[in-house]
Amino acid sequence: MGVVNVTPDSFSDGGEWFEPSAAIKHGRELLAEGADLLDVGGESTRPGAERPAPAEELRRVLPVIEALAAEGALISIDTMRADVAALALDAGAVMVNDVSGGLADPEMLGLVAARNTPYVCMHWRGHSADMQQRAQYDDVVAEVVAELAVRLEAISEAGVDLNRVALDPGLGFAKNSEHNWEVLRRLREFAVLGQPLLIGASRKAFLGRLLADEETGEPRPAVRRDDASAAVSALAAAAGAWCVRAHAVAPSADAVRVARRWGAV
């Protein structure tokens, strides 16, 4: 899954693809690098980010979705808003990637059920403004699994076909670095939920802290975390992940191929 951030304040690229023409060009580049899906989003979910108005979110994403879908790309709309998801599906998106798992908008699950669209449900405890205050766990994996199980029940009760649902443990969302590493170390434990797993580790802050400058202690900048991101992609694929979400597609696509071959030996 290649990431197309149509935002002015993304942690990973600083708004480099904010203009629709730049985002469309970037989407084409990610497809050429081997992306199977493009995840188009108009709201930054970095810690502390403020939410754009729904109209602004739509203004950002719809031209990009329309253009790339018209060229045959498979598009996932990265949104927590049902109204945005509905218009994105009308514009050509084929999947909804909801980082709130249906908690941010009570209309979302009904929309997904009515449209019978594939849906990614992420583990979520609150919006970006204060989500890191909720990073409190006794056993992060057990609690994330349990909370995702509750979301699956709600998704099923809303009439969504669970055969069209994937789960995301939400690395970096209401989780500190140690929580993220624990989730990755114990990724196979999520198999108990019986759903495909999407892993979004690409360029995240916990990798920057791991790769911090030895002299200054400064975390490595986001755009220099792609090698580490590819390493996580390989390990996640080897642990059975269905999909990895990547800002730089080519390294992660190669890493997934290596993991697949490794497992076939």
Short mmCIF file of C-alpha atoms in Angstrom, two decimals:
data_model
loop_
_atom_site.label_atom_id
_atom_site.label_comp_id
_atom_site.label_asym_id
_atom_site.label_seq_id
_atom_site.Cartn_x
_atom_site.Cartn_y
_atom_site.Cartn_z
CA MET A 1 0.00 0.00 0.00
CA GLY A 2 1.61 3.22 -1.18
CA VAL A 3 0.93 6.36 0.85
CA VAL A 4 -0.34 9.50 -0.91
CA ASN A 5 -0.64 12.25 1.72
CA VAL A 6 -2.56 15.22 0.33
CA THR A 7 -1.86 17.27 3.45
CA PRO A 8 0.24 20.33 4.30
CA ASP A 9 1.44 18.94 7.64
CA SER A 10 2.26 15.26 7.29
CA PHE A 11 5.09 14.09 9.55
CA SER A 12 6.62 12.02 6.75
CA ASP A 13 6.96 14.46 3.87
CA GLY A 14 6.14 17.94 5.18
CA GLY A 15 3.38 18.55 2.66
CA GLU A 16 5.39 17.74 -0.45
CA TRP A 17 2.33 16.23 -2.17
CA PHE A 18 -0.26 18.78 -0.97
CA GLU A 19 -1.16 20.09 -4.42
CA PRO A 20 -3.38 17.66 -6.40
CA SER A 21 -1.08 17.63 -9.43
CA ALA A 22 1.90 16.69 -7.24
CA ALA A 23 -0.12 14.02 -5.42
CA ILE A 24 -1.32 12.49 -8.70
CA LYS A 25 2.24 12.39 -10.05
CA HIS A 26 3.44 10.83 -6.81
CA GLY A 27 0.69 8.19 -6.97
CA ARG A 28 1.82 7.22 -10.46
CA GLU A 29 5.40 6.93 -9.22
CA LEU A 30 4.35 4.64 -6.36
CA LEU A 31 2.45 2.41 -8.76
CA ALA A 32 5.53 2.18 -10.97
CA GLU A 33 7.53 1.17 -7.89
CA GLY A 34 5.17 -1.76 -7.29
CA ALA A 35 2.31 -0.52 -5.12
CA ASP A 36 -0.81 -2.72 -5.27
CA LEU A 37 -2.97 -0.08 -3.58
CA LEU A 38 -2.72 3.67 -3.12
CA ASP A 39 -3.89 5.05 0.23
CA VAL A 40 -5.05 8.62 -0.38
CA GLY A 41 -5.64 10.77 2.69
CA GLY A 42 -6.42 14.42 3.32
CA GLU A 43 -6.09 14.54 7.12
CA SER A 44 -2.80 14.29 8.97
CA THR A 45 -2.94 11.93 11.93
CA ARG A 46 0.47 12.78 13.38
CA PRO A 47 0.40 13.39 17.15
CA GLY A 48 -1.00 16.83 17.88
CA ALA A 49 -2.41 17.42 14.39
CA GLU A 50 -5.54 19.55 14.03
CA ARG A 51 -8.40 18.22 11.93
CA PRO A 52 -9.30 19.96 8.66
CA ALA A 53 -12.93 20.82 7.93
CA PRO A 54 -14.78 18.10 5.96
CA ALA A 55 -15.02 20.36 2.91
CA GLU A 56 -11.27 20.94 2.97
CA GLU A 57 -10.57 17.21 3.32
CA LEU A 58 -12.77 16.56 0.28
CA ARG A 59 -11.13 19.36 -1.70
CA ARG A 60 -7.78 17.72 -1.11
CA VAL A 61 -8.57 14.11 -1.95
CA LEU A 62 -11.31 13.98 -4.59
CA PRO A 63 -9.30 15.28 -7.59
CA VAL A 64 -6.48 12.87 -6.75
CA ILE A 65 -8.79 9.87 -6.41
CA GLU A 66 -10.68 10.69 -9.61
CA ALA A 67 -7.50 11.04 -11.66
CA LEU A 68 -5.71 7.95 -10.36
CA ALA A 69 -8.81 5.73 -10.39
CA ALA A 70 -9.48 6.77 -14.00
CA GLU A 71 -6.03 5.40 -14.84
CA GLY A 72 -6.87 2.03 -13.26
CA ALA A 73 -5.30 2.43 -9.82
CA LEU A 74 -6.87 0.71 -6.84
CA ILE A 75 -7.51 3.45 -4.30
CA SER A 76 -8.07 3.28 -0.56
CA ILE A 77 -9.52 6.40 1.04
CA ASP A 78 -7.82 7.14 4.35
CA THR A 79 -10.54 8.93 6.33
CA MET A 80 -12.49 8.81 9.58
CA ARG A 81 -15.52 10.59 8.09
CA ALA A 82 -18.41 8.71 6.49
CA ASP A 83 -19.35 11.62 4.22
CA VAL A 84 -15.80 11.84 2.90
CA ALA A 85 -15.66 8.07 2.43
CA ALA A 86 -18.95 8.06 0.52
CA LEU A 87 -17.84 10.73 -1.96
CA ALA A 88 -14.42 9.11 -2.30
CA LEU A 89 -16.08 5.80 -3.21
CA ASP A 90 -18.24 7.66 -5.73
CA ALA A 91 -15.03 9.14 -7.19
CA GLY A 92 -13.48 5.70 -7.70
CA ALA A 93 -12.00 4.52 -4.39
CA VAL A 94 -12.50 0.81 -3.72
CA MET A 95 -11.67 0.56 -0.01
CA VAL A 96 -12.02 2.58 3.20
CA ASN A 97 -9.06 2.81 5.58
CA ASP A 98 -10.47 4.18 8.83
CA VAL A 99 -7.87 4.79 11.52
CA SER A 100 -10.64 5.17 14.10
CA GLY A 101 -12.20 1.77 13.39
CA GLY A 102 -15.63 3.38 13.17
CA LEU A 103 -15.36 5.21 16.49
CA ALA A 104 -14.88 8.75 15.15
CA ASP A 105 -18.06 8.79 13.03
CA PRO A 106 -21.12 6.70 14.00
CA GLU A 107 -22.24 6.69 10.36
CA MET A 108 -19.11 5.00 9.03
CA LEU A 109 -19.97 1.36 9.63
CA GLY A 110 -23.43 1.76 8.14
CA LEU A 111 -21.89 3.25 5.03
CA VAL A 112 -19.38 0.43 4.71
CA ALA A 113 -22.18 -2.13 5.11
CA ALA A 114 -24.41 -0.40 2.56
CA ARG A 115 -21.62 -0.10 0.01
CA ASN A 116 -20.21 -3.59 0.76
CA THR A 117 -16.74 -2.12 0.45
CA PRO A 118 -13.52 -3.55 1.87
CA TYR A 119 -12.68 -1.89 5.17
CA VAL A 120 -9.54 -1.48 7.28
CA CYS A 121 -10.24 -1.08 10.99
CA MET A 122 -7.34 0.29 13.03
CA HIS A 123 -6.87 0.18 16.78
CA TRP A 124 -7.67 3.69 18.03
CA ARG A 125 -8.19 5.36 21.38
CA GLY A 126 -8.73 8.97 20.38
CA HIS A 127 -7.89 11.80 18.01
CA SER A 128 -4.34 12.99 17.33
CA ALA A 129 -4.61 16.01 19.63
CA ASP A 130 -4.49 13.87 22.77
CA MET A 131 -4.03 10.26 21.70
CA GLN A 132 -0.58 9.86 23.29
CA GLN A 133 -2.09 10.58 26.69
CA ARG A 134 -4.02 7.33 26.23
CA ALA A 135 -0.89 5.19 25.77
CA GLN A 136 -1.43 3.30 29.02
CA TYR A 137 -1.32 -0.52 28.98
CA ASP A 138 -0.56 -3.42 31.29
CA ASP A 139 -0.11 -5.76 28.30
CA VAL A 140 -0.26 -3.79 25.07
CA VAL A 141 -0.75 -6.77 22.76
CA ALA A 142 -3.45 -8.42 24.86
CA GLU A 143 -5.32 -5.13 25.22
CA VAL A 144 -5.05 -4.15 21.56
CA VAL A 145 -6.27 -7.61 20.53
CA ALA A 146 -9.19 -7.35 22.95
CA GLU A 147 -10.15 -3.85 21.79
CA LEU A 148 -9.97 -4.89 18.13
CA ALA A 149 -12.19 -7.88 18.95
CA VAL A 150 -14.80 -5.47 20.33
CA ARG A 151 -14.59 -3.43 17.13
CA LEU A 152 -15.07 -6.57 15.04
CA GLU A 153 -18.25 -7.31 16.95
CA ALA A 154 -19.55 -3.81 16.27
CA ILE A 155 -18.56 -4.06 12.61
CA SER A 156 -20.38 -7.37 12.24
CA GLU A 157 -23.48 -6.07 14.07
CA ALA A 158 -23.56 -3.14 11.63
CA GLY A 159 -23.97 -5.62 8.78
CA VAL A 160 -20.44 -5.47 7.39
CA ASP A 161 -19.14 -8.69 5.82
CA LEU A 162 -16.13 -9.65 7.93
CA ASN A 163 -14.61 -11.37 4.90
CA ARG A 164 -14.01 -7.84 3.61
CA VAL A 165 -12.38 -6.49 6.80
CA ALA A 166 -8.69 -6.13 7.60
CA LEU A 167 -7.22 -4.99 10.92
CA ASP A 168 -4.38 -2.60 11.76
CA PRO A 169 -2.83 -2.65 15.26
CA GLY A 170 -2.20 1.10 14.98
CA LEU A 171 1.52 1.54 15.51
CA GLY A 172 2.15 4.99 16.94
CA PHE A 173 -1.51 5.65 17.72
CA ALA A 174 -1.88 5.87 21.51
CA LYS A 175 1.34 3.85 21.75
CA ASN A 176 4.88 4.78 22.68
CA SER A 177 8.02 3.30 21.14
CA GLU A 178 8.16 0.32 23.50
CA HIS A 179 4.50 -0.45 22.82
CA ASN A 180 5.19 -0.39 19.08
CA TRP A 181 8.13 -2.76 19.35
CA GLU A 182 6.14 -5.13 21.56
CA VAL A 183 3.30 -5.22 19.02
CA LEU A 184 5.77 -6.00 16.23
CA ARG A 185 7.58 -8.66 18.27
CA ARG A 186 4.27 -10.43 18.99
CA LEU A 187 2.57 -9.84 15.66
CA ARG A 188 1.62 -13.51 15.26
CA GLU A 189 -0.66 -13.22 18.30
CA PHE A 190 -3.08 -11.12 16.23
CA ALA A 191 -3.92 -14.24 14.21
CA VAL A 192 -6.44 -15.13 16.94
CA LEU A 193 -8.70 -12.41 15.47
CA GLY A 194 -8.93 -14.28 12.18
CA GLN A 195 -8.58 -11.22 9.93
CA PRO A 196 -5.90 -10.02 7.50
CA LEU A 197 -3.43 -7.62 9.10
CA LEU A 198 -2.21 -4.28 7.73
CA ILE A 199 1.02 -2.91 9.21
CA GLY A 200 1.81 0.79 9.02
CA ALA A 201 5.30 1.33 10.43
CA SER A 202 6.72 3.39 7.58
CA ARG A 203 8.86 6.37 8.67
CA LYS A 204 7.26 6.49 12.12
CA ALA A 205 8.87 8.21 15.07
CA PHE A 206 9.82 5.04 16.92
CA LEU A 207 12.13 4.20 14.00
CA GLY A 208 13.60 7.69 14.14
CA ARG A 209 14.37 7.22 17.83
CA LEU A 210 15.97 3.82 17.18
CA LEU A 211 18.22 5.41 14.54
CA ALA A 212 19.02 8.57 16.53
CA ASP A 213 22.34 10.30 15.99
CA GLU A 214 24.83 8.78 18.43
CA GLU A 215 26.43 12.13 19.24
CA THR A 216 23.45 14.48 19.47
CA GLY A 217 20.68 12.04 20.30
CA GLU A 218 18.52 13.67 17.64
CA PRO A 219 16.07 11.24 16.01
CA ARG A 220 16.77 10.46 12.37
CA PRO A 221 14.53 12.58 10.07
CA ALA A 222 11.46 10.87 8.63
CA VAL A 223 12.71 10.88 5.04
CA ARG A 224 15.81 8.92 6.11
CA ARG A 225 13.90 6.07 7.74
CA ASP A 226 13.02 4.10 4.60
CA ASP A 227 15.66 1.39 5.03
CA ALA A 228 14.43 0.68 8.56
CA SER A 229 10.85 0.78 7.29
CA ALA A 230 11.70 -1.85 4.67
CA ALA A 231 13.24 -4.04 7.38
CA VAL A 232 9.98 -3.88 9.32
CA SER A 233 8.08 -4.69 6.11
CA ALA A 234 10.14 -7.85 5.65
CA LEU A 235 9.66 -8.97 9.23
CA ALA A 236 5.94 -8.17 9.19
CA ALA A 237 5.48 -10.12 5.96
CA ALA A 238 7.39 -13.06 7.42
CA ALA A 239 5.08 -12.92 10.46
CA GLY A 240 2.02 -13.25 8.21
CA ALA A 241 0.91 -9.66 7.56
CA TRP A 242 -1.47 -9.24 4.62
CA CYS A 243 -0.21 -5.80 3.62
CA VAL A 244 2.37 -3.18 4.57
CA ARG A 245 1.78 0.54 4.18
CA ALA A 246 4.82 2.38 2.82
CA HIS A 247 5.86 5.88 1.83
CA ALA A 248 8.76 4.56 -0.28
CA VAL A 249 7.25 1.57 -2.07
CA ALA A 250 10.20 0.04 -3.92
CA PRO A 251 12.30 -0.94 -0.85
CA SER A 252 9.30 -2.44 0.96
CA ALA A 253 8.10 -4.25 -2.16
CA ASP A 254 11.55 -5.85 -2.46
CA ALA A 255 11.55 -6.67 1.26
CA VAL A 256 8.19 -8.42 0.96
CA ARG A 257 9.45 -10.48 -1.98
CA VAL A 258 12.46 -11.55 0.05
CA ALA A 259 10.27 -12.52 3.00
CA ARG A 260 7.96 -14.52 0.76
CA ARG A 261 10.88 -16.39 -0.81
CA TRP A 262 12.47 -16.95 2.59
CA GLY A 263 9.26 -18.57 3.80
CA ALA A 264 9.07 -20.79 0.72
CA VAL A 265 12.49 -22.35 1.28
#
